[in-house]
Each structure stands twice: as C-alpha cells, then as structure tokens.
Short mmCIF file of C-alpha atoms in Angstrom, two decimals:
data_model
loop_
_atom_site.label_atom_id
_atom_site.label_comp_id
_atom_site.label_asym_id
_atom_site.label_seq_id
_atom_site.Cartn_x
_atom_site.Cartn_y
_atom_site.Cartn_z
CA MET I 1 32.76 -6.22 21.19
CA ILE I 2 32.34 -8.94 18.56
CA ALA I 3 32.01 -12.60 19.43
CA LEU I 4 31.22 -15.59 17.27
CA GLU I 5 30.47 -18.72 19.26
CA ASN I 6 30.70 -21.96 17.33
CA VAL I 7 29.08 -20.37 14.28
CA THR I 8 28.27 -22.47 11.24
CA LYS I 9 26.72 -21.02 8.12
CA THR I 10 25.63 -23.26 5.29
CA TYR I 11 23.91 -21.58 2.38
CA PRO I 12 21.00 -23.46 0.86
CA LYS I 13 22.15 -25.77 -1.97
CA ALA I 14 25.83 -25.39 -0.92
CA SER I 15 27.69 -28.66 -0.52
CA ARG I 16 29.88 -27.48 2.38
CA PRO I 17 29.48 -24.72 4.98
CA SER I 18 30.90 -21.24 4.31
CA LEU I 19 31.81 -20.97 7.96
CA ASP I 20 32.37 -24.18 9.89
CA ALA I 21 32.09 -24.03 13.70
CA VAL I 22 33.99 -20.75 13.95
CA THR I 23 34.66 -19.25 17.37
CA VAL I 24 36.39 -15.88 17.52
CA GLY I 25 36.39 -12.84 19.79
CA ILE I 26 37.37 -9.26 18.95
CA GLU I 27 37.88 -6.68 21.71
CA LYS I 28 36.87 -3.05 21.64
CA GLY I 29 39.42 -0.88 19.88
CA GLU I 30 41.15 -3.72 18.06
CA PHE I 31 42.27 -3.60 14.44
CA VAL I 32 41.79 -6.99 12.81
CA PHE I 33 42.61 -8.26 9.34
CA PHE I 34 40.66 -11.15 7.90
CA ILE I 35 42.63 -12.84 5.14
CA GLY I 36 42.12 -15.94 3.05
CA PRO I 37 41.44 -17.04 -0.52
CA SER I 38 38.22 -16.18 -2.35
CA GLY I 39 35.30 -18.23 -1.16
CA SER I 40 36.92 -18.94 2.18
CA GLY I 41 34.06 -17.37 4.13
CA LYS I 42 35.35 -13.85 4.79
CA SER I 43 32.35 -12.11 3.28
CA THR I 44 29.96 -14.40 5.12
CA PHE I 45 31.61 -13.19 8.31
CA ILE I 46 30.83 -9.55 7.43
CA LYS I 47 27.27 -10.43 6.44
CA LEU I 48 26.71 -12.21 9.74
CA LEU I 49 27.84 -9.15 11.68
CA LEU I 50 25.42 -6.95 9.71
CA HIS I 51 22.60 -9.44 10.12
CA GLU I 52 22.29 -9.73 6.37
CA VAL I 53 22.39 -13.50 6.78
CA GLN I 54 21.52 -15.69 9.74
CA PRO I 55 23.89 -18.39 11.00
CA THR I 56 22.77 -22.00 10.57
CA SER I 57 23.88 -22.63 14.13
CA GLY I 58 25.83 -20.84 16.83
CA ARG I 59 25.65 -17.35 18.28
CA VAL I 60 26.79 -13.98 16.92
CA VAL I 61 27.17 -11.21 19.50
CA VAL I 62 27.90 -7.62 18.43
CA ASN I 63 28.04 -4.70 20.87
CA ALA I 64 26.81 -7.03 23.61
CA LYS I 65 23.67 -7.74 21.55
CA ASP I 66 22.83 -11.23 20.37
CA VAL I 67 22.31 -10.69 16.65
CA THR I 68 20.96 -14.19 16.12
CA THR I 69 17.82 -13.62 18.17
CA MET I 70 17.34 -9.96 17.28
CA ARG I 71 13.85 -8.97 16.18
CA PRO I 72 13.79 -7.86 12.52
CA TRP I 73 12.47 -4.38 13.29
CA ARG I 74 15.44 -3.71 15.58
CA ILE I 75 17.99 -4.40 12.85
CA PRO I 76 18.00 -0.90 11.26
CA HIS I 77 18.74 0.73 14.57
CA PHE I 78 21.38 -1.87 15.34
CA ARG I 79 23.16 -1.16 12.04
CA ARG I 80 23.67 2.47 13.02
CA SER I 81 26.38 1.30 15.41
CA ILE I 82 28.33 -0.27 12.53
CA GLY I 83 29.99 1.62 9.69
CA CYS I 84 30.69 -0.13 6.39
CA VAL I 85 33.17 0.44 3.59
CA PHE I 86 33.28 -1.65 0.42
CA GLN I 87 35.59 -2.29 -2.49
CA ASP I 88 33.16 -0.58 -4.90
CA PHE I 89 32.62 2.53 -2.67
CA ARG I 90 28.80 2.41 -3.12
CA LEU I 91 28.40 6.16 -3.41
CA LEU I 92 25.32 7.78 -4.94
CA PRO I 93 26.48 9.11 -8.33
CA ASN I 94 24.00 11.99 -8.48
CA ARG I 95 25.04 13.46 -5.14
CA THR I 96 28.13 15.43 -4.17
CA ALA I 97 30.61 14.26 -1.55
CA TYR I 98 28.86 16.43 1.02
CA GLU I 99 25.41 15.14 0.01
CA ASN I 100 26.53 11.53 0.07
CA VAL I 101 27.65 11.86 3.68
CA ALA I 102 24.67 14.03 4.67
CA PHE I 103 22.31 11.45 3.12
CA ALA I 104 23.49 8.87 5.64
CA LEU I 105 22.59 11.27 8.42
CA GLU I 106 19.27 12.40 7.00
CA VAL I 107 17.86 8.93 6.46
CA ILE I 108 18.37 8.06 10.11
CA GLY I 109 16.49 11.19 11.12
CA LYS I 110 19.19 13.76 11.79
CA THR I 111 18.31 17.34 10.89
CA LYS I 112 19.94 19.43 8.18
CA ALA I 113 21.45 21.60 10.92
CA VAL I 114 23.26 18.59 12.39
CA ALA I 115 24.49 17.63 8.92
CA ARG I 116 25.83 21.16 8.31
CA ARG I 117 27.84 20.95 11.50
CA VAL I 118 29.09 17.34 11.31
CA VAL I 119 29.64 16.65 7.61
CA PRO I 120 32.37 19.28 6.91
CA GLU I 121 34.12 18.09 10.03
CA VAL I 122 34.28 14.46 8.94
CA LEU I 123 35.20 15.36 5.35
CA GLU I 124 38.07 17.41 6.78
CA LEU I 125 39.08 14.40 8.89
CA VAL I 126 39.33 12.12 5.84
CA GLY I 127 41.32 14.75 3.98
CA LEU I 128 38.67 15.98 1.54
CA GLY I 129 38.45 19.56 2.81
CA GLY I 130 37.64 21.81 -0.16
CA LYS I 131 36.21 18.98 -2.30
CA GLU I 132 32.82 18.79 -0.59
CA HIS I 133 30.88 19.79 -3.69
CA ARG I 134 32.50 17.45 -6.16
CA TYR I 135 30.49 14.58 -7.59
CA PRO I 136 31.90 11.05 -7.35
CA HIS I 137 32.88 11.03 -11.05
CA GLU I 138 34.94 14.18 -10.42
CA LEU I 139 36.95 12.42 -7.70
CA SER I 140 39.76 9.86 -7.95
CA GLY I 141 39.25 6.33 -6.66
CA GLY I 142 41.09 7.07 -3.46
CA GLU I 143 39.04 10.21 -2.90
CA GLN I 144 35.81 8.31 -3.53
CA GLN I 145 36.82 5.75 -0.93
CA ARG I 146 37.52 8.59 1.49
CA VAL I 147 33.97 9.80 0.96
CA ALA I 148 32.76 6.28 1.71
CA VAL I 149 34.87 6.17 4.87
CA ALA I 150 33.51 9.56 5.89
CA ARG I 151 29.97 8.27 5.37
CA ALA I 152 30.69 5.14 7.41
CA PHE I 153 32.28 7.14 10.21
CA VAL I 154 29.98 10.17 10.39
CA ASN I 155 27.70 8.50 12.94
CA ARG I 156 30.70 7.62 15.10
CA PRO I 157 30.02 3.89 14.97
CA LEU I 158 31.56 1.51 17.48
CA ILE I 159 32.66 -0.82 14.71
CA LEU I 160 33.95 -0.13 11.21
CA LEU I 161 33.69 -3.04 8.77
CA ALA I 162 35.83 -2.73 5.66
CA ASP I 163 35.35 -5.32 2.91
CA GLU I 164 38.46 -5.13 0.71
CA PRO I 165 38.50 -1.31 0.85
CA THR I 166 41.72 -1.11 -1.15
CA GLY I 167 40.76 -3.71 -3.74
CA ASN I 168 40.23 -1.10 -6.47
CA LEU I 169 43.08 1.23 -5.53
CA ASP I 170 46.76 1.48 -6.47
CA PRO I 171 49.39 0.77 -3.76
CA ASP I 172 50.10 4.39 -2.84
CA THR I 173 46.43 5.30 -2.54
CA SER I 174 45.84 2.09 -0.59
CA ILE I 175 48.40 3.15 1.98
CA GLU I 176 46.67 6.52 2.37
CA ILE I 177 43.35 4.78 3.00
CA MET I 178 45.06 2.50 5.53
CA ARG I 179 46.45 5.55 7.36
CA LEU I 180 42.93 6.90 7.48
CA LEU I 181 41.53 3.64 8.89
CA ASP I 182 44.38 3.58 11.40
CA ARG I 183 43.50 7.10 12.51
CA ILE I 184 39.86 6.09 12.93
CA ASN I 185 40.99 3.04 14.92
CA ARG I 186 42.95 5.32 17.27
CA THR I 187 39.70 7.14 18.15
CA GLY I 188 38.62 3.87 19.79
CA THR I 189 36.64 2.45 16.91
CA THR I 190 37.01 -1.29 16.37
CA VAL I 191 38.09 -1.90 12.76
CA VAL I 192 37.54 -5.22 11.00
CA MET I 193 39.05 -5.37 7.53
CA VAL I 194 38.79 -8.14 4.98
CA THR I 195 41.63 -8.00 2.46
CA HIS I 196 43.81 -9.79 -0.08
CA ASP I 197 46.50 -7.14 0.02
CA SER I 198 49.64 -8.77 1.49
CA ASN I 199 51.68 -5.53 1.44
CA ILE I 200 49.22 -3.74 3.66
CA VAL I 201 48.91 -6.59 6.12
CA ASN I 202 52.68 -6.90 6.36
CA GLN I 203 53.16 -3.17 6.88
CA MET I 204 50.46 -2.70 9.49
CA ARG I 205 51.50 -5.56 11.77
CA ARG I 206 48.11 -5.95 13.40
CA ARG I 207 46.10 -8.96 14.45
CA VAL I 208 45.59 -11.32 11.49
CA ILE I 209 42.92 -13.99 11.29
CA GLU I 210 43.29 -16.35 8.35
CA ILE I 211 40.33 -18.34 7.11
CA GLU I 212 40.42 -21.30 4.78
CA SER I 213 37.40 -23.32 3.69
CA GLY I 214 35.30 -21.83 6.49
CA ARG I 215 37.76 -22.58 9.29
CA ILE I 216 40.17 -20.33 11.13
CA VAL I 217 43.66 -21.65 10.40
CA ARG I 218 45.65 -18.83 12.01
CA ASP I 219 45.06 -16.08 14.56
CA GLN I 220 48.17 -13.99 15.23
CA ALA I 221 48.39 -10.87 17.38
CA ARG I 222 50.94 -8.99 15.22
CA GLY I 223 50.83 -11.07 12.11
CA VAL I 224 51.91 -10.91 8.50
CA TYR I 225 50.15 -12.11 5.36
CA GLY I 226 52.04 -15.41 5.53
CA MET Z 1 12.94 18.08 6.93
CA ARG Z 2 12.10 14.40 6.74
CA LEU Z 3 8.58 15.26 5.60
CA LYS Z 4 9.94 17.50 2.88
CA TYR Z 5 12.34 14.77 1.81
CA VAL Z 6 9.57 12.17 1.66
CA LEU Z 7 7.16 14.46 -0.26
CA ASN Z 8 9.86 15.37 -2.73
CA GLU Z 9 10.61 11.68 -3.28
CA VAL Z 10 6.90 11.06 -3.94
CA LEU Z 11 6.68 13.79 -6.59
CA VAL Z 12 9.91 12.71 -8.27
CA GLY Z 13 8.70 9.11 -8.15
CA LEU Z 14 5.38 9.89 -9.83
CA TRP Z 15 7.07 11.97 -12.48
CA ARG Z 16 9.96 9.57 -13.15
CA ASN Z 17 7.68 7.05 -14.73
CA VAL Z 18 4.88 9.24 -15.94
CA THR Z 19 3.35 6.85 -18.49
CA MET Z 20 3.01 4.11 -15.89
CA THR Z 21 1.65 6.65 -13.43
CA ILE Z 22 -1.04 7.70 -15.91
CA ALA Z 23 -1.96 4.08 -16.68
CA MET Z 24 -2.17 3.39 -12.97
CA ILE Z 25 -4.38 6.44 -12.35
CA ILE Z 26 -6.71 5.65 -15.27
CA THR Z 27 -7.37 2.09 -14.16
CA LEU Z 28 -7.82 3.24 -10.58
CA THR Z 29 -10.25 5.90 -11.81
CA VAL Z 30 -12.38 3.46 -13.80
CA SER Z 31 -12.45 1.01 -10.94
CA LEU Z 32 -13.38 3.66 -8.38
CA THR Z 33 -16.02 5.20 -10.66
CA MET Z 34 -17.70 1.81 -11.00
CA LEU Z 35 -17.44 1.27 -7.27
CA GLY Z 36 -18.97 4.70 -6.61
CA ALA Z 37 -21.78 4.09 -9.12
CA SER Z 38 -22.49 0.75 -7.51
CA VAL Z 39 -22.63 2.20 -4.00
CA LEU Z 40 -24.82 5.13 -5.15
CA LEU Z 41 -27.22 2.78 -6.91
CA TYR Z 42 -27.35 0.58 -3.84
CA LEU Z 43 -28.20 3.55 -1.60
CA GLN Z 44 -30.70 4.80 -4.17
CA VAL Z 45 -32.55 1.51 -4.54
CA ASP Z 46 -32.76 1.23 -0.78
CA GLU Z 47 -34.24 4.68 -0.53
CA MET Z 48 -36.67 4.06 -3.39
CA LYS Z 49 -37.85 0.88 -1.74
CA ASP Z 50 -38.71 2.88 1.36
CA VAL Z 51 -40.59 5.49 -0.69
CA HIS Z 52 -42.43 3.15 -3.02
CA TYR Z 53 -43.25 0.34 -0.63
CA GLY Z 54 -44.87 2.96 1.59
CA ARG Z 55 -47.20 3.92 -1.24
CA ILE Z 56 -48.10 0.63 -2.83
CA GLU Z 57 -51.46 -0.99 -2.49
CA VAL Z 58 -53.07 -4.29 -3.09
CA SER Z 59 -55.98 -3.89 -5.47
CA VAL Z 60 -58.84 -6.31 -4.90
CA PHE Z 61 -60.93 -6.10 -8.09
CA LEU Z 62 -64.52 -7.26 -7.81
CA ARG Z 63 -66.38 -9.41 -10.31
CA ASP Z 64 -68.85 -7.70 -12.66
CA ASP Z 65 -71.72 -9.67 -11.16
CA VAL Z 66 -70.82 -8.98 -7.54
CA THR Z 67 -73.82 -8.66 -5.21
CA ASP Z 68 -74.27 -6.01 -2.54
CA ALA Z 69 -74.12 -8.70 0.16
CA GLN Z 70 -70.81 -10.04 -1.15
CA ARG Z 71 -69.38 -6.53 -1.28
CA THR Z 72 -70.43 -5.73 2.26
CA SER Z 73 -69.12 -8.98 3.67
CA LEU Z 74 -65.79 -8.50 1.86
CA GLN Z 75 -65.49 -4.94 3.14
CA ALA Z 76 -66.20 -6.12 6.68
CA ALA Z 77 -63.66 -8.92 6.36
CA LEU Z 78 -60.97 -6.53 5.11
CA GLN Z 79 -61.69 -3.99 7.85
CA ARG Z 80 -61.42 -6.69 10.48
CA ASN Z 81 -58.20 -8.10 9.03
CA PRO Z 82 -55.18 -7.27 11.28
CA LEU Z 83 -52.80 -7.07 8.30
CA VAL Z 84 -54.68 -4.15 6.77
CA LYS Z 85 -53.62 -0.63 7.52
CA SER Z 86 -56.21 1.28 5.52
CA LEU Z 87 -58.91 0.53 3.03
CA THR Z 88 -60.62 2.58 0.34
CA TYR Z 89 -63.40 1.63 -2.01
CA GLU Z 90 -63.37 2.73 -5.64
CA ASN Z 91 -66.52 2.43 -7.73
CA ARG Z 92 -66.68 2.23 -11.52
CA GLU Z 93 -66.98 6.01 -12.03
CA GLN Z 94 -63.98 6.72 -9.82
CA ALA Z 95 -61.97 4.02 -11.58
CA TYR Z 96 -62.81 5.57 -14.94
CA ALA Z 97 -61.89 9.08 -13.73
CA ARG Z 98 -58.57 7.82 -12.48
CA PHE Z 99 -57.98 5.95 -15.73
CA GLN Z 100 -58.61 9.15 -17.68
CA ARG Z 101 -56.21 11.04 -15.48
CA ILE Z 102 -53.37 8.52 -15.70
CA TRP Z 103 -53.62 8.06 -19.48
CA SER Z 104 -54.43 11.68 -20.35
CA ASP Z 105 -51.40 11.61 -22.67
CA SER Z 106 -53.03 8.93 -24.83
CA PRO Z 107 -56.50 10.15 -25.87
CA VAL Z 108 -56.94 7.19 -28.23
CA LEU Z 109 -56.74 4.78 -25.35
CA VAL Z 110 -59.07 6.88 -23.22
CA THR Z 111 -61.79 7.05 -25.89
CA ALA Z 112 -61.52 3.34 -26.51
CA VAL Z 113 -62.62 2.53 -22.99
CA ARG Z 114 -66.26 3.05 -22.05
CA PRO Z 115 -67.12 4.43 -18.65
CA GLY Z 116 -68.24 1.50 -16.58
CA ALA Z 117 -65.94 -0.97 -18.31
CA LEU Z 118 -63.53 -0.83 -15.44
CA PRO Z 119 -64.26 -2.99 -12.42
CA GLU Z 120 -64.92 -1.61 -8.95
CA SER Z 121 -62.26 -2.42 -6.38
CA PHE Z 122 -61.03 -2.23 -2.83
CA ARG Z 123 -57.66 -0.54 -2.45
CA VAL Z 124 -55.86 -2.08 0.49
CA LYS Z 125 -52.75 -0.70 2.16
CA LEU Z 126 -50.94 -3.30 4.20
CA LYS Z 127 -49.13 -2.60 7.44
CA ASP Z 128 -46.24 -4.61 6.03
CA PRO Z 129 -46.17 -4.92 2.23
CA GLU Z 130 -44.37 -8.27 2.57
CA THR Z 131 -47.50 -9.91 4.03
CA TYR Z 132 -49.35 -9.91 0.72
CA ASP Z 133 -49.34 -13.70 0.42
CA LYS Z 134 -51.04 -14.08 3.79
CA LEU Z 135 -53.77 -11.64 2.83
CA ALA Z 136 -54.34 -13.38 -0.49
CA ALA Z 137 -54.69 -16.72 1.29
CA GLN Z 138 -57.18 -15.28 3.75
CA LEU Z 139 -59.31 -13.78 0.97
CA LYS Z 140 -59.41 -17.03 -1.01
CA ASP Z 141 -62.75 -18.12 0.49
CA GLN Z 142 -64.49 -14.78 -0.13
CA SER Z 143 -66.82 -14.76 -3.11
CA GLY Z 144 -67.24 -11.93 -5.58
CA ILE Z 145 -63.51 -11.28 -6.07
CA GLY Z 146 -62.21 -11.05 -9.63
CA THR Z 147 -58.44 -10.66 -9.42
CA ILE Z 148 -56.03 -9.43 -6.78
CA VAL Z 149 -53.09 -7.36 -7.98
CA ASP Z 150 -50.06 -6.80 -5.77
CA GLN Z 151 -48.13 -3.73 -6.92
CA ARG Z 152 -45.13 -4.96 -5.01
CA GLU Z 153 -44.63 -7.65 -7.60
CA LEU Z 154 -44.30 -5.03 -10.33
CA LEU Z 155 -41.87 -3.03 -8.24
CA SER Z 156 -39.70 -6.01 -7.43
CA LYS Z 157 -39.19 -6.57 -11.14
CA VAL Z 158 -37.94 -2.99 -11.49
CA PHE Z 159 -35.74 -3.32 -8.44
CA ALA Z 160 -34.38 -6.63 -9.71
CA ILE Z 161 -33.14 -4.77 -12.80
CA PHE Z 162 -31.49 -2.10 -10.67
CA GLY Z 163 -29.96 -4.85 -8.55
CA SER Z 164 -28.41 -6.50 -11.61
CA VAL Z 165 -27.06 -3.18 -12.90
CA GLN Z 166 -25.54 -2.55 -9.49
CA LYS Z 167 -23.93 -6.00 -9.37
CA LEU Z 168 -22.58 -5.53 -12.89
CA ALA Z 169 -20.98 -2.23 -11.84
CA LEU Z 170 -19.46 -3.99 -8.84
CA VAL Z 171 -18.04 -6.78 -11.03
CA ILE Z 172 -16.48 -4.20 -13.37
CA ALA Z 173 -15.12 -2.34 -10.32
CA VAL Z 174 -13.46 -5.49 -8.97
CA THR Z 175 -12.06 -6.52 -12.36
CA MET Z 176 -10.58 -3.08 -12.94
CA ALA Z 177 -9.30 -3.08 -9.37
CA VAL Z 178 -7.30 -6.25 -10.08
CA ALA Z 179 -5.77 -4.59 -13.15
CA ALA Z 180 -5.08 -1.45 -11.12
CA LEU Z 181 -3.38 -3.41 -8.35
CA LEU Z 182 -1.11 -5.23 -10.80
CA LEU Z 183 -0.14 -1.87 -12.29
CA VAL Z 184 0.51 -0.43 -8.83
CA ALA Z 185 2.72 -3.42 -7.96
CA ASN Z 186 4.62 -3.04 -11.23
CA THR Z 187 5.06 0.73 -10.87
CA ILE Z 188 6.39 0.31 -7.37
CA GLN Z 189 8.84 -2.36 -8.49
CA VAL Z 190 10.13 -0.08 -11.24
CA ALA Z 191 10.41 2.79 -8.75
CA ALA Z 192 12.26 0.60 -6.25
CA TYR Z 193 14.59 -0.61 -8.97
CA SER Z 194 15.44 2.89 -10.15
CA LYS Z 195 16.24 3.83 -6.56
CA ARG Z 196 18.07 0.62 -5.67
CA ARG Z 197 21.36 2.43 -4.92
CA GLU Z 198 19.68 4.81 -2.49
CA VAL Z 199 17.78 1.94 -0.90
CA ALA Z 200 20.98 -0.09 -0.51
CA VAL Z 201 22.73 2.83 1.19
CA MET Z 202 19.73 3.49 3.41
CA LYS Z 203 19.66 -0.10 4.59
CA LEU Z 204 23.41 -0.05 5.09
CA VAL Z 205 23.44 3.00 7.32
CA GLY Z 206 20.40 1.81 9.26
CA ALA Z 207 17.46 3.88 8.00
CA SER Z 208 14.27 2.58 9.58
CA ASN Z 209 12.06 0.38 7.46
CA TRP Z 210 9.23 2.88 7.31
CA PHE Z 211 11.62 5.56 6.11
CA VAL Z 212 12.77 3.35 3.25
CA GLN Z 213 9.23 2.34 2.33
CA ALA Z 214 7.30 5.57 2.94
CA PRO Z 215 8.12 7.33 -0.35
CA PHE Z 216 7.03 4.31 -2.38
CA VAL Z 217 3.87 3.68 -0.37
CA LEU Z 218 2.92 7.37 -0.46
CA GLU Z 219 3.56 7.42 -4.19
CA ALA Z 220 0.99 4.67 -4.67
CA MET Z 221 -1.42 6.33 -2.26
CA ALA Z 222 -1.11 9.66 -4.09
CA ALA Z 223 -2.05 7.89 -7.34
CA GLY Z 224 -5.03 6.37 -5.51
CA VAL Z 225 -6.19 9.76 -4.26
CA ILE Z 226 -5.81 11.37 -7.69
CA GLY Z 227 -7.77 8.46 -9.20
CA SER Z 228 -10.54 8.90 -6.63
CA ILE Z 229 -10.84 12.64 -7.32
CA VAL Z 230 -11.16 12.01 -11.06
CA ALA Z 231 -13.66 9.22 -10.35
CA PHE Z 232 -15.69 11.58 -8.19
CA ALA Z 233 -15.71 14.19 -10.94
CA ALA Z 234 -16.85 11.50 -13.39
CA LEU Z 235 -19.70 10.47 -11.07
CA TYR Z 236 -20.74 14.07 -10.58
CA ALA Z 237 -20.73 14.70 -14.32
CA GLY Z 238 -22.60 11.44 -14.86
CA ARG Z 239 -25.29 12.47 -12.43
CA SER Z 240 -25.72 15.82 -14.18
CA VAL Z 241 -26.13 14.10 -17.54
CA LEU Z 242 -28.53 11.37 -16.38
CA PHE Z 243 -30.59 13.39 -13.95
CA GLY Z 244 -30.07 16.99 -15.05
CA GLY Z 245 -33.27 18.73 -16.15
CA PRO Z 246 -36.52 17.14 -17.33
CA SER Z 247 -34.82 15.50 -20.31
CA GLY Z 248 -32.44 13.51 -18.10
CA ALA Z 249 -32.55 9.85 -19.04
CA LEU Z 250 -33.17 8.53 -15.56
CA THR Z 251 -35.30 11.25 -13.96
CA THR Z 252 -38.49 9.29 -14.54
CA VAL Z 253 -37.13 5.99 -13.28
CA LEU Z 254 -35.01 6.85 -10.27
CA THR Z 255 -35.56 9.34 -7.51
CA PRO Z 256 -32.90 12.08 -7.66
CA ILE Z 257 -29.62 11.29 -5.91
CA PRO Z 258 -29.31 13.54 -2.86
CA GLU Z 259 -26.30 15.87 -2.70
CA GLY Z 260 -25.28 14.31 0.63
CA ASN Z 261 -24.90 10.82 -0.84
CA MET Z 262 -22.93 12.32 -3.70
CA TRP Z 263 -20.38 14.05 -1.47
CA LEU Z 264 -20.10 10.94 0.66
CA MET Z 265 -18.46 9.31 -2.37
CA LEU Z 266 -15.41 11.59 -2.28
CA PRO Z 267 -14.02 10.45 1.10
CA LEU Z 268 -15.18 6.89 0.46
CA LEU Z 269 -13.44 6.59 -2.91
CA ALA Z 270 -10.34 8.42 -1.65
CA ALA Z 271 -10.07 6.07 1.32
CA VAL Z 272 -10.57 2.95 -0.81
CA GLY Z 273 -8.23 4.18 -3.57
CA ALA Z 274 -5.44 5.29 -1.23
CA GLY Z 275 -5.84 2.36 1.14
CA VAL Z 276 -5.88 -0.39 -1.44
CA SER Z 277 -2.98 0.95 -3.53
CA GLY Z 278 -0.95 1.80 -0.41
CA ILE Z 279 -1.32 -1.71 0.97
CA THR Z 280 -0.44 -3.19 -2.42
CA ALA Z 281 2.71 -1.07 -2.56
CA TRP Z 282 3.67 -2.08 0.95
CA PHE Z 283 3.26 -5.79 0.17
CA THR Z 284 5.20 -5.41 -3.08
CA LEU Z 285 8.07 -3.77 -1.20
CA ARG Z 286 8.13 -6.49 1.43
CA PHE Z 287 8.85 -9.03 -1.27
CA TYR Z 288 10.93 -6.83 -3.52
CA LEU Z 289 13.16 -4.93 -1.09
CA ARG Z 290 13.13 -7.40 1.77
CA VAL Z 291 13.47 -4.57 4.23
#
C-alpha cells in the first residue's frame, strides 16, 4: 500500500537530511504510529506521501503508484485516494459541519444529490448526528476534529493520514478520536498516524515506527511509546 | 452545480474587493478605448487612402509662353506614356472657373485673381499613384512645362499626421495595459489570499487544478469584459461627438466611420480584454498558489 525505498529528503539550505535513506513498507489495512521528537522527519514523511515535497533520492510508492515520477496534473486525482486529518482541524469557519464535509465532495465534482445522501451518513458515523448545522466555533475541539475526520473519510479513501490529530485535545477526547480512527481502520482503510501522545500509543498496541534524526530506529508490530 | 458554484465565486470575488475591482476596470477601459481608437483610425486611414488615391491627379502646369507645338508634343507624349491612365486638358478659362468654384466662400480672394492669371495644365491620372517619380523623370526633357504638382505628396502629409495620432493611441493603450495587468495580478493575489483556507482544503481533498483556478481566472476575465463594454460605449459616444452632424470636429477631415467597423470593436475589445486579463490571472496563480 505504502512503500518508501531508500528515500532521502534534504531540504535546500538544511545541513542534514530530514529523512536519511529510509526504507519502510506499510500493508493495506494496517494501523501505524509514527513517533519521534520534533524535527525528526515525521512531517516530511506525510508530505512525501501527499506529493507536497519530492524526495531528493529514492522512490515513494502509494497505492501501487510511483509518486516520485507522477506527472503534476495527476496529483489532484491521486490525492482523492488519501484522506488527511491535522492537529489544527483546518475547517472552513464560515461553513457548517455539513457544508464543510459537502465542500470536499463538491470540489471534486460530486453533485449536491450525492452530498445529501453521503454527508449525513458519514457525520452519523463520526458521532455528530444532529449537529450537522453547527458552525465550527459552535463545536468543541473534539467535535471539530470529528468533522475533519468525516471530511477526510467521506470519499472512502484507501489511506487516512493523521498528523498529530489529538495534539490539541484533552486525554478523554483524544481517546474518543482514537476509537473513531480505529473504527475507520476496521473498514479496511490504512491509517498512518503521527503522534507525540505516549498514552494513546501504549493503549492501542499497534505497529510503532520510531524516527530519530531522519532514520528509523525502531519498528515494532505491537509496540509501545518506549 | 459546479457552474453555479464557480459563477457565485466570481461574483463574490468581484464584490469582495470592490475598490480594486473598479480600479482594475477603469484602467482596462482606458487601455481598451485607446486600443479601439487606434484600430479604428488604422482601418479608417486605410480606407481613405483607397478613396483619395483613386481620385488624385498629377497636375502638369504649362509655362505662360508655351507654344502650340510644345503643347501638342507634350500631349502626345503623355497619351503615349504607359503609366498614364487618363488625361484631361484644362485651359485658362476652365482653370479660372474651377478656382471660382473652389474658393466661392472667399470672394476677396476670387476678385483678387484676374481671369487668365492661372496657367493652363494637363491633369494626369496615373494607373498607379506611386509611379509619380517615374513620370516626372520622363517629362524632364519636355519643354514648355512650368511646375508639376503631385497631390499624393499633400495627402501623405495628412496621412502621416493620422499615422502619428494612431501610434500615440497605441502607445497609450500599451502603457495603460501594463498598469491594468499589474492591477489584475494584484487583485488576484488579494482574492487568492482571502480564500487561502478554501484553496488549502481544495488542494488537500484533490480538487483539480482548473477547479481551484477557474473562479479567479473568470473573475479577471469578467473585469476584462466589463472594461471592454465600457470602452466600446466610450468609442461609440466619441464617434457621435466627433462625427455627429455637420458641426462634428472631424467630419471634414475623415470619412465617416462605417457602422460595421464600429461593431467589430465590441468582440475585438472583449476578446483582448478578457484574454489578456485571464492569462495574467492564470500566470499569477501559478506563482502564487503553486497548484
């Protein structure tokens, strides 16, 4: 599903590479934590998968497509197979929960009729039934992140990337979000989550990949934060 | 649905930053008006050249002491000449009658000139008005000729003035176009900045590049079209003022601008206005959004 082959990424003007000859493979349906200190290269990993940055050397393969050689005009379509959730939610403040999710459908060419059918369904799935018409500022942090998860998942992507999704949430809310991601993972979606949250990693007991200074220092099938 | 979305974005975009929009439209209008005036003048001068060059003659004035033999030999030479299309002879009485007719507005001038003071002449129409120099060279050896006047020379002076006016209009059009393009680029940047959250989400969920760019590009193109319509109205009003009625300032100098040429300006200006500002917007977005 995801494969990095000997990938090195050095940003211009950086003294050392953010990722240094990393090779890693993630199978379909896996749930993987990426952990490591700030600046260790976790975010670069996410950006490589989204084709936001290009590797300096090596190959990045996502959904059996070589991202490194992908033509720029194919990237938008490619991104539709990946859902993304971020620490800061990235919701549109002037749109309701329903509209935020529907927006993601509309801009990739789905009709309003499709949105009317699919959006309530996915909002129900993330536990926001009845709050469709609230604006982000009328929702709690956890609820806002649920909207973001709904938006990421509404296209039924093959991969869900979560970049510190619980970074702004209290422990109880974080656990609820993790249950949600776990549920999405059980539908067959590959989930890749970057986090600092040791409690969550220890509770979930999933595969843990630890990065330090751009190198993988640990890759454990049912790991803990360490 | 998508069309409705895009059109709505365009309207909201134009209204969001209405002062910039107005500045953009005004500069576009001035630029397009100048462009339209330049093109119209160009077409007009071309047409006038056709009309006037068809009418002009070379006047071969004879000396006062010309003999009958000289006159006959000159006439024969002109009739034989392959450059000459037609030839008419004007004696002193005819010249005076014509003089009276042309200057009938100025009786003082007419009374000041005695009948018979004007020289007799041959009026020559050339097959090709450009061959005047050749004819002049061929007539050099003939005796009895006073002066040869080529009307084309007078006309070229007039056309040279029109040419300069036209070039000036074009220079103003280009200068204003540069200002307009900078304003378009700036407006689009502001628009893209105010919608940066939407754009970020669109890119994240995989909206196609054209879908992200279309509202901005169409916004610029709409401004271009509005500018071209105002410019067309300005040209139309300008024509009415300059050519309308007998008192119009240019009626005596220029032939009237045909309606067809006038209406040709609307699609021309709209295409130039929309095309140029749309392309500018698209280039701006390529650098600004990196989509």
